[in-house]
Each structure stands twice: as C-alpha cells, then as structure tokens.
Amino acid sequence: MAGIHPSAVVAEEAQIGPGCTIGPFCVIGPEVVLGADVNLKSHVVVTGDTHIGDGTEIYPFAVIGEIPQDKKFGGEKTQLRIGARNRIREHVTMNTGTAGGGGMTRVGDDGLFLAGCHVAHDAQIGDRVVLVNSVAIGGHCIVEDDVIVGGLSGVHQFVRIGRGAIIGALTMVANDVIPHGLVVGPRGELDGLNLVGLKRKGVKRADITALRAAFQMLKDGEGTFQDRARRLADESDSDFVQQMVAFILGASDRNFLTPR
C-alpha cells in the first residue's frame, strides 16, 4: 500500500504502485504512472503522460513531465518515460517530447541527476548516466550508457554522447562525442579518453591499449575523420574500438568533436 501524505494532491486517475511514498505538498497528475516503491520526498510535481520506474527517488521541487520548452509545441499528446532506481535531486526538470521529435523523452535505469539539471524534450538518456549540478541537456540529444557530464555544462540540441564518455565541468558541447571520450574546455574539445572510467569498469588492458591506438589514428591518421574510422573498422578486432567506430559511422545531425 502506498503512503500518501494528507497534503499531497493526487489525481484519482493516477496509477500509484505498491510501496510508494508521496510526501507533503506533492502534486500528481491524472496520466501519471508510478512503479513500485517510488519515493517522492516533498513538493514534487509529476504531470503529463509520465511513467516512473520502480525504486526511483525524487527530491523536493523537482518538476517531472511538464510540457516542452519549445515554441513549436502545439499541445500535442507526448510522453516521458523514466526507468528504475533513478535518483532525481532538487529542482530537476524533465519534459515530455514533441511530435516533431518522436513524441517521447526517455530516461534509462540507475541514473543520478543532481540538483538543477534539465532534460529537454525528446532527449534519450541511457542507463547509469550522471548529470552533475545544473547540467542542461538540449532537445533531441542522445546520451548513451555510463556517461558523466560535469557541473554547469550544456549539451546542444541533437548532439550524441557515446557510452562511457566524460564531460568536464563548465563545458559547452556542440558536437558529437565518441564513446569513452574525454571532453573539456569552455567550448568542448576532445582531449583524450576516459581512462579512469575504463579502468573503474574493469576493461581489459588490451582493449584500453586498442582504444588508445584508435584514438591516435583518429587524431593523426591520413584522410578524413570518417575515412580513419572506416580503416579502424577493418583493422581492429577490439569490441570497444568497434563500438566507437559504429558510433562514428552512425547517422547524426551534428559534426564530431575531433581529437586536438
């Protein structure tokens, strides 16, 4: 049975899973679905066609599922889907999608979204993503699994960030970031690989060595960036390198941050 504080306003049509806790002064809209053991601390607004997965915790003054901050939005029915076991801290905002962007904003499992973060319309956020304080993820972005974005950073709309990448604090990311890349600087520059993250995940030394060699080829090899990636696809048998190559050769609306 859910524990709902008397001061909370919960629409009758909302679906509240077993074991949920809805704290003081929360507001839950009629299309909201909360999975089991979701914990809304207090003063949380969850609205729109929003589903939140089991075991997720949301802290005070977060606003989840409001309409997009997009002038083109015309009131169409769109959605927000949030996975399991996320921790969403104070003043975080996550918006539903737009018809032009596929109609759905999606957040994976086991993420950590620190105070003041924003996930805009139609963004696709993977599993185990960490957005540090006041990070802004623009509309239509794709942030793959295990990405960390440092505090006060911004990611331009339509940008893709490959899995395992790390973005330093105070960085503006305007172009795609390769998997396991390290991006730093006021105007983000690709400055190497996320070696600390790779080692923490227990990636084999042979794969790390292959990734470092691949990075050097992308940086210094002959031909265009895409040509170098195609050569890597033919020459490397490392799954991690092939993952990077597939990301580079995949469809994108942005250019890549290239190694400096």
PDB file of C-alpha atoms in Angstrom, residues 75-220:
ATOM      1  CA  GLY A  75      -0.263  20.951 -27.202  1.00  0.00           C
ATOM      2  CA  GLU A  76       0.014  17.544 -28.848  1.00  0.00           C
ATOM      3  CA  LYS A  77      -0.017  14.447 -26.656  1.00  0.00           C
ATOM      4  CA  THR A  78       3.547  13.400 -25.861  1.00  0.00           C
ATOM      5  CA  GLN A  79       5.250  11.280 -23.215  1.00  0.00           C
ATOM      6  CA  LEU A  80       8.031  10.953 -20.662  1.00  0.00           C
ATOM      7  CA  ARG A  81       9.338   7.543 -19.625  1.00  0.00           C
ATOM      8  CA  ILE A  82      11.765   7.216 -16.713  1.00  0.00           C
ATOM      9  CA  GLY A  83      13.323   3.889 -15.763  1.00  0.00           C
ATOM     10  CA  ALA A  84      14.008   2.218 -12.436  1.00  0.00           C
ATOM     11  CA  ARG A  85      16.145   3.196  -9.458  1.00  0.00           C
ATOM     12  CA  ASN A  86      16.950   6.721 -10.583  1.00  0.00           C
ATOM     13  CA  ARG A  87      17.834   9.435  -8.069  1.00  0.00           C
ATOM     14  CA  ILE A  88      16.471  12.782  -9.177  1.00  0.00           C
ATOM     15  CA  ARG A  89      17.588  15.596  -6.914  1.00  0.00           C
ATOM     16  CA  GLU A  90      16.189  19.014  -6.060  1.00  0.00           C
ATOM     17  CA  HIS A  91      14.884  21.356  -8.794  1.00  0.00           C
ATOM     18  CA  VAL A  92      15.474  18.886 -11.627  1.00  0.00           C
ATOM     19  CA  THR A  93      13.204  19.337 -14.652  1.00  0.00           C
ATOM     20  CA  MET A  94      12.412  16.672 -17.257  1.00  0.00           C
ATOM     21  CA  ASN A  95       9.988  17.480 -20.085  1.00  0.00           C
ATOM     22  CA  THR A  96       7.811  15.349 -22.332  1.00  0.00           C
ATOM     23  CA  GLY A  97       8.579  15.034 -26.032  1.00  0.00           C
ATOM     24  CA  THR A  98       7.314  16.803 -29.133  1.00  0.00           C
ATOM     25  CA  ALA A  99       5.521  15.402 -32.160  1.00  0.00           C
ATOM     26  CA  GLY A 100       8.394  16.516 -34.378  1.00  0.00           C
ATOM     27  CA  GLY A 101      10.955  14.693 -32.231  1.00  0.00           C
ATOM     28  CA  GLY A 102       9.221  11.347 -31.920  1.00  0.00           C
ATOM     29  CA  GLY A 103       6.871  12.253 -29.091  1.00  0.00           C
ATOM     30  CA  MET A 104       8.827  10.752 -26.202  1.00  0.00           C
ATOM     31  CA  THR A 105      11.582  11.751 -23.805  1.00  0.00           C
ATOM     32  CA  ARG A 106      13.207   8.669 -22.306  1.00  0.00           C
ATOM     33  CA  VAL A 107      15.481   8.169 -19.283  1.00  0.00           C
ATOM     34  CA  GLY A 108      17.047   4.783 -18.532  1.00  0.00           C
ATOM     35  CA  ASP A 109      17.776   2.997 -15.257  1.00  0.00           C
ATOM     36  CA  ASP A 110      20.087   3.752 -12.319  1.00  0.00           C
ATOM     37  CA  GLY A 111      20.803   7.373 -13.215  1.00  0.00           C
ATOM     38  CA  LEU A 112      21.861  10.167 -10.892  1.00  0.00           C
ATOM     39  CA  PHE A 113      20.549  13.637 -11.735  1.00  0.00           C
ATOM     40  CA  LEU A 114      21.921  16.249  -9.346  1.00  0.00           C
ATOM     41  CA  ALA A 115      20.264  19.493  -8.334  1.00  0.00           C
ATOM     42  CA  GLY A 116      19.107  21.836 -11.054  1.00  0.00           C
ATOM     43  CA  CYS A 117      19.605  19.534 -14.051  1.00  0.00           C
ATOM     44  CA  HIS A 118      17.379  19.802 -17.110  1.00  0.00           C
ATOM     45  CA  VAL A 119      16.485  17.038 -19.569  1.00  0.00           C
ATOM     46  CA  ALA A 120      14.743  18.621 -22.541  1.00  0.00           C
ATOM     47  CA  HIS A 121      12.116  17.294 -24.927  1.00  0.00           C
ATOM     48  CA  ASP A 122      12.815  14.150 -26.970  1.00  0.00           C
ATOM     49  CA  ALA A 123      16.172  13.502 -25.264  1.00  0.00           C
ATOM     50  CA  GLN A 124      17.156   9.842 -24.945  1.00  0.00           C
ATOM     51  CA  ILE A 125      19.203   9.197 -21.798  1.00  0.00           C
ATOM     52  CA  GLY A 126      20.794   5.787 -21.226  1.00  0.00           C
ATOM     53  CA  ASP A 127      21.473   3.729 -18.104  1.00  0.00           C
ATOM     54  CA  ARG A 128      23.788   4.758 -15.245  1.00  0.00           C
ATOM     55  CA  VAL A 129      24.121   8.316 -16.533  1.00  0.00           C
ATOM     56  CA  VAL A 130      25.301  11.001 -14.106  1.00  0.00           C
ATOM     57  CA  LEU A 131      24.365  14.627 -14.704  1.00  0.00           C
ATOM     58  CA  VAL A 132      26.089  16.831 -12.142  1.00  0.00           C
ATOM     59  CA  ASN A 133      24.546  20.052 -10.796  1.00  0.00           C
ATOM     60  CA  SER A 134      22.896  22.411 -13.286  1.00  0.00           C
ATOM     61  CA  VAL A 135      23.673  20.396 -16.410  1.00  0.00           C
ATOM     62  CA  ALA A 136      21.355  21.207 -19.332  1.00  0.00           C
ATOM     63  CA  ILE A 137      20.676  18.520 -21.938  1.00  0.00           C
ATOM     64  CA  GLY A 138      19.148  20.086 -25.050  1.00  0.00           C
ATOM     65  CA  GLY A 139      16.264  18.739 -27.071  1.00  0.00           C
ATOM     66  CA  HIS A 140      16.694  15.597 -29.203  1.00  0.00           C
ATOM     67  CA  CYS A 141      20.055  14.701 -27.592  1.00  0.00           C
ATOM     68  CA  ILE A 142      21.180  11.102 -27.187  1.00  0.00           C
ATOM     69  CA  VAL A 143      23.272  10.347 -24.103  1.00  0.00           C
ATOM     70  CA  GLU A 144      24.357   6.730 -24.058  1.00  0.00           C
ATOM     71  CA  ASP A 145      25.046   4.459 -21.071  1.00  0.00           C
ATOM     72  CA  ASP A 146      27.613   5.290 -18.373  1.00  0.00           C
ATOM     73  CA  VAL A 147      28.143   8.923 -19.385  1.00  0.00           C
ATOM     74  CA  ILE A 148      29.138  11.548 -16.797  1.00  0.00           C
ATOM     75  CA  VAL A 149      28.506  15.234 -17.524  1.00  0.00           C
ATOM     76  CA  GLY A 150      30.260  17.685 -15.207  1.00  0.00           C
ATOM     77  CA  GLY A 151      28.537  20.510 -13.395  1.00  0.00           C
ATOM     78  CA  LEU A 152      27.280  23.647 -15.172  1.00  0.00           C
ATOM     79  CA  SER A 153      27.802  22.067 -18.591  1.00  0.00           C
ATOM     80  CA  GLY A 154      25.455  22.375 -21.552  1.00  0.00           C
ATOM     81  CA  VAL A 155      24.804  19.916 -24.369  1.00  0.00           C
ATOM     82  CA  HIS A 156      23.466  21.444 -27.592  1.00  0.00           C
ATOM     83  CA  GLN A 157      20.305  20.031 -29.126  1.00  0.00           C
ATOM     84  CA  PHE A 158      20.695  16.990 -31.437  1.00  0.00           C
ATOM     85  CA  VAL A 159      24.149  16.126 -30.013  1.00  0.00           C
ATOM     86  CA  ARG A 160      25.036  12.481 -29.338  1.00  0.00           C
ATOM     87  CA  ILE A 161      27.359  11.493 -26.486  1.00  0.00           C
ATOM     88  CA  GLY A 162      28.725   7.963 -26.800  1.00  0.00           C
ATOM     89  CA  ARG A 163      28.742   5.474 -23.970  1.00  0.00           C
ATOM     90  CA  GLY A 164      31.365   5.826 -21.274  1.00  0.00           C
ATOM     91  CA  ALA A 165      32.287   9.393 -22.224  1.00  0.00           C
ATOM     92  CA  ILE A 166      33.031  12.037 -19.600  1.00  0.00           C
ATOM     93  CA  ILE A 167      32.412  15.773 -19.993  1.00  0.00           C
ATOM     94  CA  GLY A 168      34.347  18.146 -17.745  1.00  0.00           C
ATOM     95  CA  ALA A 169      32.639  20.870 -15.732  1.00  0.00           C
ATOM     96  CA  LEU A 170      31.776  24.211 -17.358  1.00  0.00           C
ATOM     97  CA  THR A 171      31.853  22.740 -20.858  1.00  0.00           C
ATOM     98  CA  MET A 172      29.630  23.578 -23.816  1.00  0.00           C
ATOM     99  CA  VAL A 173      29.249  20.505 -26.020  1.00  0.00           C
ATOM    100  CA  ALA A 174      28.152  21.488 -29.518  1.00  0.00           C
ATOM    101  CA  ASN A 175      29.148  18.387 -31.498  1.00  0.00           C
ATOM    102  CA  ASP A 176      29.025  14.609 -31.078  1.00  0.00           C
ATOM    103  CA  VAL A 177      31.376  12.906 -28.610  1.00  0.00           C
ATOM    104  CA  ILE A 178      32.851   9.481 -29.367  1.00  0.00           C
ATOM    105  CA  PRO A 179      32.312   6.622 -26.880  1.00  0.00           C
ATOM    106  CA  HIS A 180      34.768   6.774 -23.954  1.00  0.00           C
ATOM    107  CA  GLY A 181      35.902  10.234 -24.988  1.00  0.00           C
ATOM    108  CA  LEU A 182      37.117  12.935 -22.590  1.00  0.00           C
ATOM    109  CA  VAL A 183      35.826  16.432 -23.390  1.00  0.00           C
ATOM    110  CA  VAL A 184      36.954  19.573 -21.571  1.00  0.00           C
ATOM    111  CA  GLY A 185      37.061  23.326 -22.058  1.00  0.00           C
ATOM    112  CA  PRO A 186      34.594  26.209 -22.287  1.00  0.00           C
ATOM    113  CA  ARG A 187      33.948  25.223 -25.903  1.00  0.00           C
ATOM    114  CA  GLY A 188      34.262  21.476 -25.623  1.00  0.00           C
ATOM    115  CA  GLU A 189      37.330  19.851 -27.164  1.00  0.00           C
ATOM    116  CA  LEU A 190      38.069  16.138 -27.341  1.00  0.00           C
ATOM    117  CA  ASP A 191      41.141  15.812 -25.155  1.00  0.00           C
ATOM    118  CA  GLY A 192      41.672  12.070 -24.872  1.00  0.00           C
ATOM    119  CA  LEU A 193      39.881   9.018 -23.488  1.00  0.00           C
ATOM    120  CA  ASN A 194      38.050   8.479 -20.216  1.00  0.00           C
ATOM    121  CA  LEU A 195      40.809   6.174 -18.952  1.00  0.00           C
ATOM    122  CA  VAL A 196      39.727   6.450 -15.319  1.00  0.00           C
ATOM    123  CA  GLY A 197      36.225   5.333 -16.215  1.00  0.00           C
ATOM    124  CA  LEU A 198      37.502   2.444 -18.330  1.00  0.00           C
ATOM    125  CA  LYS A 199      39.732   1.198 -15.509  1.00  0.00           C
ATOM    126  CA  ARG A 200      36.936   1.501 -12.948  1.00  0.00           C
ATOM    127  CA  LYS A 201      34.749  -0.688 -15.152  1.00  0.00           C
ATOM    128  CA  GLY A 202      37.463  -3.349 -15.290  1.00  0.00           C
ATOM    129  CA  VAL A 203      38.064  -3.041 -19.038  1.00  0.00           C
ATOM    130  CA  LYS A 204      40.963  -5.281 -20.081  1.00  0.00           C
ATOM    131  CA  ARG A 205      44.353  -3.710 -20.679  1.00  0.00           C
ATOM    132  CA  ALA A 206      44.353  -4.988 -24.272  1.00  0.00           C
ATOM    133  CA  ASP A 207      41.131  -3.140 -25.009  1.00  0.00           C
ATOM    134  CA  ILE A 208      42.393   0.059 -23.394  1.00  0.00           C
ATOM    135  CA  THR A 209      45.586  -0.197 -25.470  1.00  0.00           C
ATOM    136  CA  ALA A 210      43.476  -0.736 -28.609  1.00  0.00           C
ATOM    137  CA  LEU A 211      41.324   2.284 -27.774  1.00  0.00           C
ATOM    138  CA  ARG A 212      44.392   4.462 -27.261  1.00  0.00           C
ATOM    139  CA  ALA A 213      45.801   3.347 -30.617  1.00  0.00           C
ATOM    140  CA  ALA A 214      42.438   4.027 -32.251  1.00  0.00           C
ATOM    141  CA  PHE A 215      42.330   7.486 -30.732  1.00  0.00           C
ATOM    142  CA  GLN A 216      45.787   8.264 -32.127  1.00  0.00           C
ATOM    143  CA  MET A 217      44.722   7.087 -35.574  1.00  0.00           C
ATOM    144  CA  LEU A 218      41.618   9.274 -35.426  1.00  0.00           C
ATOM    145  CA  LYS A 219      43.815  12.169 -34.350  1.00  0.00           C
ATOM    146  CA  ASP A 220      46.804  11.808 -36.676  1.00  0.00           C
TER     147      ASP A 220
END
